PDB file of C-alpha atoms in Angstrom:
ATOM      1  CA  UNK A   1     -54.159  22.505 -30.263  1.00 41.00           C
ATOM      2  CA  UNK A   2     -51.133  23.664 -28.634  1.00 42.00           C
ATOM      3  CA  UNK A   3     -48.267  25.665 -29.573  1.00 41.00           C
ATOM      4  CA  UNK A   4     -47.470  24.997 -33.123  1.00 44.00           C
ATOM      5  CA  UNK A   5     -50.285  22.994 -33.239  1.00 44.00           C
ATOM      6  CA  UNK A   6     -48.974  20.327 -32.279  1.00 40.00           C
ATOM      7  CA  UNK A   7     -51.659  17.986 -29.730  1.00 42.00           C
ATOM      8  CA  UNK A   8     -50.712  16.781 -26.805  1.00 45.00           C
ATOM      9  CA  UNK A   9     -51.590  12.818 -27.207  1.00 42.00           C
ATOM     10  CA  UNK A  10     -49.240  12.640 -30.847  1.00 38.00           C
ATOM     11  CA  UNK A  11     -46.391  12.302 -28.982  1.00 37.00           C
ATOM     12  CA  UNK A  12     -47.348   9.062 -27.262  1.00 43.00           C
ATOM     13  CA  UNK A  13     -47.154   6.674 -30.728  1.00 47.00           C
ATOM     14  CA  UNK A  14     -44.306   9.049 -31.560  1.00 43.00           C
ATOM     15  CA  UNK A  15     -42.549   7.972 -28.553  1.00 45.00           C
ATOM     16  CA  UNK A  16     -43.926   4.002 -28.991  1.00 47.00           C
ATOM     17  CA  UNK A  17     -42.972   3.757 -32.912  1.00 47.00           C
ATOM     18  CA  UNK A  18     -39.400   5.194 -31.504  1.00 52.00           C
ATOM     19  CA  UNK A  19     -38.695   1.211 -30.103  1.00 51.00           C
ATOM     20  CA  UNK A  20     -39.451  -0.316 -33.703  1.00 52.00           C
ATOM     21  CA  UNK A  21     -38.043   2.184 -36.604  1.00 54.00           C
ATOM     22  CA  UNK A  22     -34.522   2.076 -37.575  1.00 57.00           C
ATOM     23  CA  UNK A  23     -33.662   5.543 -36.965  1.00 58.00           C
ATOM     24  CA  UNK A  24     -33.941   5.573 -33.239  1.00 62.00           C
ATOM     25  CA  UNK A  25     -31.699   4.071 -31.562  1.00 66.00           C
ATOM     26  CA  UNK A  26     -31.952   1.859 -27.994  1.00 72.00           C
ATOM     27  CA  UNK A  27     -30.801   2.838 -25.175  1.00 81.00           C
ATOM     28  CA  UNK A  28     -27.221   1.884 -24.191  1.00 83.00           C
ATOM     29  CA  UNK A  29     -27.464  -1.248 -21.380  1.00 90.00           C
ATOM     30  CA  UNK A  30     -26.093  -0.832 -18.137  1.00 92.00           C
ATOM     31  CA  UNK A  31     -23.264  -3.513 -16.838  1.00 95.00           C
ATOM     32  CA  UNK A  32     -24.370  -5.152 -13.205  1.00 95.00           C
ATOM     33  CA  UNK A  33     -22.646  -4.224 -10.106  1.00 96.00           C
ATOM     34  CA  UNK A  34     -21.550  -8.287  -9.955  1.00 98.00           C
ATOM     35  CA  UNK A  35     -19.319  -7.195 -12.626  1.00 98.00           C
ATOM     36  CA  UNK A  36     -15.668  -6.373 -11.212  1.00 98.00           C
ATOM     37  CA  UNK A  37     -12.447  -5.155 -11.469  1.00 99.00           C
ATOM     38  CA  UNK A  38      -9.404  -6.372 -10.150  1.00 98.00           C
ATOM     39  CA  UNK A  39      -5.899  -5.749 -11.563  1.00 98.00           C
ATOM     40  CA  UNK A  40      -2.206  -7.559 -10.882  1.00 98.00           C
ATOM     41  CA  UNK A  41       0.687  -8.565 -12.523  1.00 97.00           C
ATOM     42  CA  UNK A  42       1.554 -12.330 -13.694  1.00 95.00           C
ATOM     43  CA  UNK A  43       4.966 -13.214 -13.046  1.00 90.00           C
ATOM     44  CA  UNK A  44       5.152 -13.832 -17.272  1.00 89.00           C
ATOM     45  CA  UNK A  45       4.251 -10.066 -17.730  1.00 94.00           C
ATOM     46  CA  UNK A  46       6.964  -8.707 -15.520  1.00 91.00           C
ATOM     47  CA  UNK A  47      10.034  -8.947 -17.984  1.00 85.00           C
ATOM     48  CA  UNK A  48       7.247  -7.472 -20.638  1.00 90.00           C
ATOM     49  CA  UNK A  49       6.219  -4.504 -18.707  1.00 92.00           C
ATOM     50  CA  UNK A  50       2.581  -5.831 -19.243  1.00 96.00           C
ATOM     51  CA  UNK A  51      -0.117  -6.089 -16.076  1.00 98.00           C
ATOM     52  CA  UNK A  52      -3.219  -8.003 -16.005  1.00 98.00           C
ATOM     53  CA  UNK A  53      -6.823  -6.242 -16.319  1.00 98.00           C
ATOM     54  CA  UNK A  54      -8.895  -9.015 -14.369  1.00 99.00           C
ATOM     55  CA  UNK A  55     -12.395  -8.458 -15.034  1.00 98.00           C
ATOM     56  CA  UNK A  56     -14.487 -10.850 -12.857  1.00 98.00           C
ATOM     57  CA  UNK A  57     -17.934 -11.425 -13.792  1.00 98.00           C
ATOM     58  CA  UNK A  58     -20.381 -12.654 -11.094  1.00 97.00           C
ATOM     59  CA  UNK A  59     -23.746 -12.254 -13.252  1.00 96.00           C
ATOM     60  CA  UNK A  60     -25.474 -15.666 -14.762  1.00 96.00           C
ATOM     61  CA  UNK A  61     -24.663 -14.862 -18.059  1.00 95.00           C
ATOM     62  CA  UNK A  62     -21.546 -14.467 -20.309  1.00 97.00           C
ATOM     63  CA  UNK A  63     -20.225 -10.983 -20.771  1.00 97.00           C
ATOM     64  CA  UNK A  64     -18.801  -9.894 -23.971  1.00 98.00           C
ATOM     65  CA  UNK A  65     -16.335  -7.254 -23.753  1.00 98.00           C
ATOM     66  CA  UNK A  66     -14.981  -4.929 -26.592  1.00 98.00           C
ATOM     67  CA  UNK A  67     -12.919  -2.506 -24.550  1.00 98.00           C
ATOM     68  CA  UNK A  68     -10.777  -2.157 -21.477  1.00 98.00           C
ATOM     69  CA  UNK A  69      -8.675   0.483 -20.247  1.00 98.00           C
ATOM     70  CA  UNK A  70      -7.042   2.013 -16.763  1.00 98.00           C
ATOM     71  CA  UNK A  71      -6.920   5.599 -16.308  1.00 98.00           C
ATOM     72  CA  UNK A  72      -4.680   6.990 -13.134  1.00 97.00           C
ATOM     73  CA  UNK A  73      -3.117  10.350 -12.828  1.00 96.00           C
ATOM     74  CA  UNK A  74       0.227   8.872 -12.216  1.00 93.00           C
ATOM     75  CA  UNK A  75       0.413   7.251 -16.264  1.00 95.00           C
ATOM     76  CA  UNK A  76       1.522   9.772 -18.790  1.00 96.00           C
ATOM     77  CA  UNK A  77      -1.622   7.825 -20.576  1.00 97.00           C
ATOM     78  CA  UNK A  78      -4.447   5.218 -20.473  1.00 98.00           C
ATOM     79  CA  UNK A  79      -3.053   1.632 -20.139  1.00 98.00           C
ATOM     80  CA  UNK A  80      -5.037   0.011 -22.820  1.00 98.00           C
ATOM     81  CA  UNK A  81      -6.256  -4.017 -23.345  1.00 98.00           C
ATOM     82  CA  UNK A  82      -5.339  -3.767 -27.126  1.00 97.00           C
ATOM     83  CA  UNK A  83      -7.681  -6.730 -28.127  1.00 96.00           C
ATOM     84  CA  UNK A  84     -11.396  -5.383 -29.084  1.00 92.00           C
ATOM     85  CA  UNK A  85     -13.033  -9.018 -28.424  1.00 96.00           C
ATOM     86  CA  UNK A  86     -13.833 -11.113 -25.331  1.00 98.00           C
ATOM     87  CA  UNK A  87     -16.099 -13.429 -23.497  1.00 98.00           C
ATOM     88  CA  UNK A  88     -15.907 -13.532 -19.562  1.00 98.00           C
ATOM     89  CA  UNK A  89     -18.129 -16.579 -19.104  1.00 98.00           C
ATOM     90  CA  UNK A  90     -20.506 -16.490 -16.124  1.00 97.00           C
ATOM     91  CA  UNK A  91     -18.977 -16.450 -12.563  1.00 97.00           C
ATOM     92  CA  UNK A  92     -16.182 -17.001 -14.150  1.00 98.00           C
ATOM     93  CA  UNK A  93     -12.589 -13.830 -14.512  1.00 98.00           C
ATOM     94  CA  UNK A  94     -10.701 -13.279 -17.570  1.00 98.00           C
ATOM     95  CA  UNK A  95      -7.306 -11.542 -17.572  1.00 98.00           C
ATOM     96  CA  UNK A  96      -6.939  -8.488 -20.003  1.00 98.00           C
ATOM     97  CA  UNK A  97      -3.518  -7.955 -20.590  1.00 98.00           C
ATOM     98  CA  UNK A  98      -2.509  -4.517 -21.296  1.00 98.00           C
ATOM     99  CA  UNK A  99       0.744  -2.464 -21.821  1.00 98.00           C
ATOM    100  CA  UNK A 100       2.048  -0.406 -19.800  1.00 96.00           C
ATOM    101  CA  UNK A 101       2.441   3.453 -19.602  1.00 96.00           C
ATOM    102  CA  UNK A 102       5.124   5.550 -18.842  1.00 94.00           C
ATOM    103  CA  UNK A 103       4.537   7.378 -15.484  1.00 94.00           C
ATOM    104  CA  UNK A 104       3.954  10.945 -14.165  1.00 93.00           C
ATOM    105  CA  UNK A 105       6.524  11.351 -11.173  1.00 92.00           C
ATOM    106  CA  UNK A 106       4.954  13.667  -9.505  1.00 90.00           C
ATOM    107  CA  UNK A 107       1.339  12.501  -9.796  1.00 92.00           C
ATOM    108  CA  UNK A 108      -0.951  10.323  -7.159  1.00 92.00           C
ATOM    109  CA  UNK A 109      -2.098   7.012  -8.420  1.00 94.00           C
ATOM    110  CA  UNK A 110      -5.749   7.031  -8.322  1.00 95.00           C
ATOM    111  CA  UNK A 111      -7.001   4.140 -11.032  1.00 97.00           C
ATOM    112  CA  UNK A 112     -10.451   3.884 -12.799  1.00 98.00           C
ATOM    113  CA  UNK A 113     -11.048   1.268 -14.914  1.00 98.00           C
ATOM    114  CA  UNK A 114     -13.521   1.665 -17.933  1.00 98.00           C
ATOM    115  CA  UNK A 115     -15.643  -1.131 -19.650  1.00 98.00           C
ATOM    116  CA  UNK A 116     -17.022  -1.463 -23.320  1.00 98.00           C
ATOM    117  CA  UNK A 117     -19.272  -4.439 -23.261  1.00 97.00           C
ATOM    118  CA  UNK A 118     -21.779  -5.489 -25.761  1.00 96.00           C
ATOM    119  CA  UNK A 119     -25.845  -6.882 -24.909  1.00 92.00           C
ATOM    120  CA  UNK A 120     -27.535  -8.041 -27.612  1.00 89.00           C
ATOM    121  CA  UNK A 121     -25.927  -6.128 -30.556  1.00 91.00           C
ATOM    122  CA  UNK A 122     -25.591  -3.038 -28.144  1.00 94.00           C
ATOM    123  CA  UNK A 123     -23.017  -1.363 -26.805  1.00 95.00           C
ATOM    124  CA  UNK A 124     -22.402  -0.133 -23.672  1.00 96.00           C
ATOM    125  CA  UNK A 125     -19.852   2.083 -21.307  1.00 97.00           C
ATOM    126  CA  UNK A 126     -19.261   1.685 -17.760  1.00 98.00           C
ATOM    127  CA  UNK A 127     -16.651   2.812 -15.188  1.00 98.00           C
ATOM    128  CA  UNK A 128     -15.470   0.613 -12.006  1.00 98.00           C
ATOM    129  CA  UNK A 129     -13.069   0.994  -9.400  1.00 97.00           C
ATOM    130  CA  UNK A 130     -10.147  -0.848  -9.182  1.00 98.00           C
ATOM    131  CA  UNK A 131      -9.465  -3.558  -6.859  1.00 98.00           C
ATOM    132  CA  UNK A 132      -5.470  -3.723  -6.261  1.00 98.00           C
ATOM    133  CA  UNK A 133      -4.846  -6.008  -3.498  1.00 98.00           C
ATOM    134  CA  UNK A 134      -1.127  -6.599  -3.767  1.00 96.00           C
ATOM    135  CA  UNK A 135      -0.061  -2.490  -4.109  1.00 96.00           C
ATOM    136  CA  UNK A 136       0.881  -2.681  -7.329  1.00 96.00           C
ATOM    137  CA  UNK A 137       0.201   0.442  -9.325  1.00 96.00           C
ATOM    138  CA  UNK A 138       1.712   2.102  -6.626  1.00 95.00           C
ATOM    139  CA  UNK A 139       4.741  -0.212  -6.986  1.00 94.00           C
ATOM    140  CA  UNK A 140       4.977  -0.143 -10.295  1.00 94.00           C
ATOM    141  CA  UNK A 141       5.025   4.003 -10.148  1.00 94.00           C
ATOM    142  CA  UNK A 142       7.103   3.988  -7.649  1.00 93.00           C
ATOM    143  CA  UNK A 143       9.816   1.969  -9.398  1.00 93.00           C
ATOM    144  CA  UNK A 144       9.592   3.236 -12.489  1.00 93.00           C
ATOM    145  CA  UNK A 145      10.003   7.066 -10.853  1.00 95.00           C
ATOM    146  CA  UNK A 146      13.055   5.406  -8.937  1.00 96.00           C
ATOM    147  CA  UNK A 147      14.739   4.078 -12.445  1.00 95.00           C
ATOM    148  CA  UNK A 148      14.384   7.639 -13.981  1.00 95.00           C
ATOM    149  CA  UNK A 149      16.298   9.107 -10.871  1.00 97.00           C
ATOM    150  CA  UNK A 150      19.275   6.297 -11.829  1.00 98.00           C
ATOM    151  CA  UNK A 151      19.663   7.040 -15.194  1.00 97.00           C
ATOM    152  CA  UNK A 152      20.047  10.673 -14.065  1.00 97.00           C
ATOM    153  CA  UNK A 153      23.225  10.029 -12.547  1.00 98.00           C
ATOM    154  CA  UNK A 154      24.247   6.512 -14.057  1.00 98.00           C
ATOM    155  CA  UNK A 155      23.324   4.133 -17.129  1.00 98.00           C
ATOM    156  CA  UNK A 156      23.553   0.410 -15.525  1.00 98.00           C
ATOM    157  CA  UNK A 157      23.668  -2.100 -17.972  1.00 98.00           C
ATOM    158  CA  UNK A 158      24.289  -5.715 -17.366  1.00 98.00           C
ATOM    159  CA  UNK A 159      27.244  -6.972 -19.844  1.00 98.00           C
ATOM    160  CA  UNK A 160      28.097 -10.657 -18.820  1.00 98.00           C
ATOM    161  CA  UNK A 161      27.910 -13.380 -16.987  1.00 98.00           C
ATOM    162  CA  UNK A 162      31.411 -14.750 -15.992  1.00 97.00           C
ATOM    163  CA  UNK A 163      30.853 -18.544 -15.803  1.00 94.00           C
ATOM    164  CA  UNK A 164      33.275 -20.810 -13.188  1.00 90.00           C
ATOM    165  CA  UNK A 165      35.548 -23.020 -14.432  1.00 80.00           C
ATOM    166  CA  UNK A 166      35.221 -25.272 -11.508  1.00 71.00           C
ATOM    167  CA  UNK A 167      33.757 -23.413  -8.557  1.00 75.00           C
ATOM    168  CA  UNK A 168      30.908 -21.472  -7.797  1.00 83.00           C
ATOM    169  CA  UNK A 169      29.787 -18.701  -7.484  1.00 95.00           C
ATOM    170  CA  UNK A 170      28.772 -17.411 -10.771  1.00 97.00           C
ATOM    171  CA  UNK A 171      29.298 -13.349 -11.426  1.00 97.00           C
ATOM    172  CA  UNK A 172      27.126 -10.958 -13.135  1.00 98.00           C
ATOM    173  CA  UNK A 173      29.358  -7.912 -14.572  1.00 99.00           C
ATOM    174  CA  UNK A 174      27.170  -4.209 -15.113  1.00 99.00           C
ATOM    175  CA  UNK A 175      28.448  -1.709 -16.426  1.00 98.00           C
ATOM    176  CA  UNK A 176      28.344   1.600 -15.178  1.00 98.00           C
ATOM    177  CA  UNK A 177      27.599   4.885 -16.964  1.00 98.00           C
ATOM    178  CA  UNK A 178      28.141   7.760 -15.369  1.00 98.00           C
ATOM    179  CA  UNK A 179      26.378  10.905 -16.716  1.00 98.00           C
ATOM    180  CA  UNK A 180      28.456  13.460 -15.029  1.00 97.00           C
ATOM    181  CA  UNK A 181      25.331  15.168 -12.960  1.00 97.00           C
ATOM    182  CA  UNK A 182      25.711  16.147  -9.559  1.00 97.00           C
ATOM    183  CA  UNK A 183      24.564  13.578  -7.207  1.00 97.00           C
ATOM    184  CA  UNK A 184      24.976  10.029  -5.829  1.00 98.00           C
ATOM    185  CA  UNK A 185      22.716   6.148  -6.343  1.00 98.00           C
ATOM    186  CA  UNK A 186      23.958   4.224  -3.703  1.00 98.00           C
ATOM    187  CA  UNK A 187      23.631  -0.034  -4.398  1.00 98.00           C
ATOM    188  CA  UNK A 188      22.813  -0.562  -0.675  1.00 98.00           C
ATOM    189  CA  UNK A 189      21.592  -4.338  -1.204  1.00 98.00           C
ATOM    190  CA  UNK A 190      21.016  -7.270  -3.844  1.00 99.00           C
ATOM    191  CA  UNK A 191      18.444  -9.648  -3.310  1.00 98.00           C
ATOM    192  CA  UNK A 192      17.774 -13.030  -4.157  1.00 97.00           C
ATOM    193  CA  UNK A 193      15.546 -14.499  -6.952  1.00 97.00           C
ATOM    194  CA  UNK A 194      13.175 -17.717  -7.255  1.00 94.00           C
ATOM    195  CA  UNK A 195      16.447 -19.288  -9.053  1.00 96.00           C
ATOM    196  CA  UNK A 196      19.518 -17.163  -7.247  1.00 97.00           C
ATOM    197  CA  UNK A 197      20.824 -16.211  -4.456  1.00 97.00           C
ATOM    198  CA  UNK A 198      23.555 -13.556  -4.256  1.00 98.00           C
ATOM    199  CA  UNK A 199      27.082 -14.927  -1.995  1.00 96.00           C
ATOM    200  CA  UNK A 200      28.916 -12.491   0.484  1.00 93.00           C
ATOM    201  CA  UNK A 201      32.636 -13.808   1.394  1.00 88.00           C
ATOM    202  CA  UNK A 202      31.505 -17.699  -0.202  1.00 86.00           C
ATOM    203  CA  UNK A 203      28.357 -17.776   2.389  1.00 92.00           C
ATOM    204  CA  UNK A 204      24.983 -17.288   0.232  1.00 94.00           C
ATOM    205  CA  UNK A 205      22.171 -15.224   1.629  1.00 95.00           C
ATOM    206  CA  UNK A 206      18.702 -13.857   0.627  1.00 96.00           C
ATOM    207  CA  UNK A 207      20.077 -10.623   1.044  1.00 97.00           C
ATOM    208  CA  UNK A 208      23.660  -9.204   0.521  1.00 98.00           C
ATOM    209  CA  UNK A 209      24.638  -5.423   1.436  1.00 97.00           C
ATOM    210  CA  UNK A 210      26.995  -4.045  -1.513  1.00 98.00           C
ATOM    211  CA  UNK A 211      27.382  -0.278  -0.109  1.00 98.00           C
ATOM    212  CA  UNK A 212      28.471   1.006  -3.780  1.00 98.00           C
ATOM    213  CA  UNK A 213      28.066   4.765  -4.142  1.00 98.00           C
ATOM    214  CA  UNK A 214      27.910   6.032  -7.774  1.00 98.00           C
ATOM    215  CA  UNK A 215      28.530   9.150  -8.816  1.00 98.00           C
ATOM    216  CA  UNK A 216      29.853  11.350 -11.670  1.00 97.00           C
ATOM    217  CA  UNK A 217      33.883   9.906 -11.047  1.00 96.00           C
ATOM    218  CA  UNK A 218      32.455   6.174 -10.953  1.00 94.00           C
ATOM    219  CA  UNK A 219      32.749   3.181 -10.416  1.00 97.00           C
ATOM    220  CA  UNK A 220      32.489   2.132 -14.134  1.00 98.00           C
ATOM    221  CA  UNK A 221      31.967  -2.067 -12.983  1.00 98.00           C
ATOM    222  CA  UNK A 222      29.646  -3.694 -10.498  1.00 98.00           C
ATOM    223  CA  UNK A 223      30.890  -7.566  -9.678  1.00 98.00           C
ATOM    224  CA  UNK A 224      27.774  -9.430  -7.968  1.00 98.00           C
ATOM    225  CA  UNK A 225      28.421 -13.210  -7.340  1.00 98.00           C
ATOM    226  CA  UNK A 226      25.306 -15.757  -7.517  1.00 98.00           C
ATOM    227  CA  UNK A 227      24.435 -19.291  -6.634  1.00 96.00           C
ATOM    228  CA  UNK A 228      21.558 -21.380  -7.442  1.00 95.00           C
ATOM    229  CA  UNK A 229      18.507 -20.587  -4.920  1.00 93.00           C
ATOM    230  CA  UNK A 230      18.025 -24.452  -4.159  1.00 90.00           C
ATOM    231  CA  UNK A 231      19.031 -27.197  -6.543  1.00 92.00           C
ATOM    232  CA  UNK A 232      15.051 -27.934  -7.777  1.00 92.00           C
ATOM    233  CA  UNK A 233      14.698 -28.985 -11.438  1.00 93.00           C
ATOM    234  CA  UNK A 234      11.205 -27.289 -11.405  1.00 92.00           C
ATOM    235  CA  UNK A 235      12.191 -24.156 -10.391  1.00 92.00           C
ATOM    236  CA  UNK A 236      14.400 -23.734 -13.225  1.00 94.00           C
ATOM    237  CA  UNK A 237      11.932 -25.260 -15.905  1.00 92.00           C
ATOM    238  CA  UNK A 238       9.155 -22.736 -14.899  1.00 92.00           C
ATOM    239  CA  UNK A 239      11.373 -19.945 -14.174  1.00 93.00           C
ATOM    240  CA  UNK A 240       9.425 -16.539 -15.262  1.00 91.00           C
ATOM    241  CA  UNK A 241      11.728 -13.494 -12.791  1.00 93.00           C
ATOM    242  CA  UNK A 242      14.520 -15.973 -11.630  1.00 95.00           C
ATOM    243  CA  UNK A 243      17.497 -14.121 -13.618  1.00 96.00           C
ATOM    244  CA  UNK A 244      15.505 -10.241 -12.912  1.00 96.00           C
ATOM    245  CA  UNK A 245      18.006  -9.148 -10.406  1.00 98.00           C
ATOM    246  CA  UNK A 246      16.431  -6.974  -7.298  1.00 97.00           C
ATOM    247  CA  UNK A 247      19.001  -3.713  -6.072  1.00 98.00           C
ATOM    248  CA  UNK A 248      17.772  -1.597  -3.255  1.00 98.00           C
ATOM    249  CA  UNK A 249      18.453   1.762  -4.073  1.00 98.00           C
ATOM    250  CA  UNK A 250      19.245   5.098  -2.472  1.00 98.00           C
ATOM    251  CA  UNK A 251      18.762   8.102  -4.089  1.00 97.00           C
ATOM    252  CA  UNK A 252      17.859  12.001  -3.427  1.00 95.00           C
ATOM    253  CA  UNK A 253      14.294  11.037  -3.212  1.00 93.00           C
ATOM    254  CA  UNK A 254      14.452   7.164  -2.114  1.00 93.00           C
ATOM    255  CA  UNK A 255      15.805   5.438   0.550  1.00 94.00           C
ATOM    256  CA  UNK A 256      16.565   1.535   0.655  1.00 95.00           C
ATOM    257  CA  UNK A 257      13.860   0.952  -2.759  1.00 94.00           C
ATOM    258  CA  UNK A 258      13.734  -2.031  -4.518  1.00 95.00           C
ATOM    259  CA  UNK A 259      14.435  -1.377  -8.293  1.00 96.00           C
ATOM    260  CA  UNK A 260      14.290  -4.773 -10.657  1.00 95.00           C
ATOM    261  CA  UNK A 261      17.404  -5.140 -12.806  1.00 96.00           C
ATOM    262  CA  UNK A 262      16.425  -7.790 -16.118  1.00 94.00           C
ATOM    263  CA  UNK A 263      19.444  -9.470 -17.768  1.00 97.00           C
ATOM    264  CA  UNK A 264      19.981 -10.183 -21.665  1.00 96.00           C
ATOM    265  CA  UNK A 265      18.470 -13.451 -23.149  1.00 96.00           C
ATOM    266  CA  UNK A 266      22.005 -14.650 -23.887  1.00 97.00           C
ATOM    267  CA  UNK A 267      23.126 -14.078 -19.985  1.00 98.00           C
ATOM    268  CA  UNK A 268      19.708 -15.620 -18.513  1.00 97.00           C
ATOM    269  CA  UNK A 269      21.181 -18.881 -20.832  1.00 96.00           C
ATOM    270  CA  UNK A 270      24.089 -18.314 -18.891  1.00 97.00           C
ATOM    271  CA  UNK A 271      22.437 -18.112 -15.420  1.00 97.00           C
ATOM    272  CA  UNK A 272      20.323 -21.332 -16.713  1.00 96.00           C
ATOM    273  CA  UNK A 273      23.471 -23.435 -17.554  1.00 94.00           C
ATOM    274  CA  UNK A 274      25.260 -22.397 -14.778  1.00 95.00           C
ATOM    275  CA  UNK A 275      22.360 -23.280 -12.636  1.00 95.00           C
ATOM    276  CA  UNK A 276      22.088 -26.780 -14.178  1.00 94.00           C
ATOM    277  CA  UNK A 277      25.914 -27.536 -13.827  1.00 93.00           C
ATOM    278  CA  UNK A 278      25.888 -26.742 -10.351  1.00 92.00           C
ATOM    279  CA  UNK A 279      22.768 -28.650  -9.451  1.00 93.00           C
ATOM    280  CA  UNK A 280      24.019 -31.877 -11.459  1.00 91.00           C
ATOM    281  CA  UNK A 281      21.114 -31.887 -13.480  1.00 91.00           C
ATOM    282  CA  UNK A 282      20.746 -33.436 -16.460  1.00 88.00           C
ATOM    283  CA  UNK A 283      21.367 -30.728 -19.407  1.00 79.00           C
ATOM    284  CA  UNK A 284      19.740 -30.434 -23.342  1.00 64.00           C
TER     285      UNK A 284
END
């Protein structure tokens, strides 16, 4: 007997009976390494501030996920797939999308993404790194930081869309909100769109310089003109970002940084029946 009298060879069929009585529970399973993690953002989640969890699974079997989330040190929080069901057939990706986060300034973005996945009534945990070929947390921090150093100085707000009577170009008014802190935004540059393109003098271009400093005495308007990109019907029935205006920014901090301006519903209608008149196409 050993201490507490307790022999040696019990705990064998202890250990055995542990695999067939209720109260002991199985081991969680482990997710393959053919099971990946990629993340971007669809042009449809842009205006929605959503991105894409892509979770790509190269096993022969279908994975069934419960949970998805990405942690970085640059989100104030986890961005979270709020869904708590999903089957990634075999060799076969499924986007997760998720929300996202509002963003530490001052913090590095360094993503993990975690996994809840279920085998055979089980559930499991597992952490991957995150594949991010096209830059885009860093982006996405980086212009988000950039719009909180605006709205420091100014509130921009786009209020309408001044439609031609007979000749182009159309002109998107914003309004401008000074704060009254110290410092400047300058509006170095607007850029074009999949649907416009911003005009300079009557001559359209991909990229227009605007040179508009704001600070606390003003301006109080911004005037940017637009023409359609190229007349195609197809651009304009699939539009997703065509009317999400790009200004490169300067700031304390930034210099020459691209910072995506989104219209109203009612002015994108604008934009779209401008577009259409100009192009000749068939409207309704």
């Amino acid at each position: 007997m050993t201490r507490r009298g307790v022999a040696p060879g019990a705990l064998v069929p202890v250990l055995l009976l542990c695999g067939v009585l209720p109260g002991c529970a199985p081991a969680p399973p482990a997710l393959s390494e053919q099971v990946t993690v990629m993340v971007y953002q669809p042009r449809t989640d842009i205006a929605l501030g959503r991105l894409a969890i892509q979770v790509r699974n190269g096993t022969e079997d279908a994975l069934e996920i419960v949970g998805a989330r990405l942690s970085s040190p640059d989100f104030v929080a986890d961005t979270v797939w709020p869904n708590d069901a999903a089957r990634v057939p075999a060799g076969l990706a499924l986007d997760l999308r998720a929300p996202l986060p509002e963003v530490h300034c001052d913090a590095d973005t360094d993503p993990v993404a975690t996994i809840e996945f279920v085998v055979d009534g089980v559930t499991g945990v597992a952490e991957r790194a995150v594949e991010d070929p096209y830059d885009l947390l860093p982006r996405l921090h980086r212009e988000a930081c950039l719009a909180e150093e605006i709205a420091e100085i100014a509130t921009l707000t786009p209020r309408e869309v001044i439609l031609p009577d007979r000749v182009a170009p159309a002109i998107l008014v914003i309004d401008v909100e000074p704060t009254g802190a110290p410092g400047t935004v300058t509006l170095d540059a607007v850029g074009g769109t999949t649907l416009l393109q911003p005009t300079n003098a009557g001559q359209a271009n991909d990229l227009v310089e605007l040179g508009i400093t704001i600070d606390a005495s003003g301006p109080f308007e911004v005037r940017i003109p637009f023409v359609p990109n190229r007349c195609d019907p197809h651009a304009l029935m699939e539009d997703k970002v065509g009317t999400i205006i790009p200004l490169y920014v300067t700031t304390a901090t930034a210099s020459e940084t691209r910072w995506m301006l989104p219209v109203t519903e009612a002015q994108r209608a604008d934009f779209y029946a401008f577009f259409t008149a100009y192009c000749g196409l068939p409207s309704g």
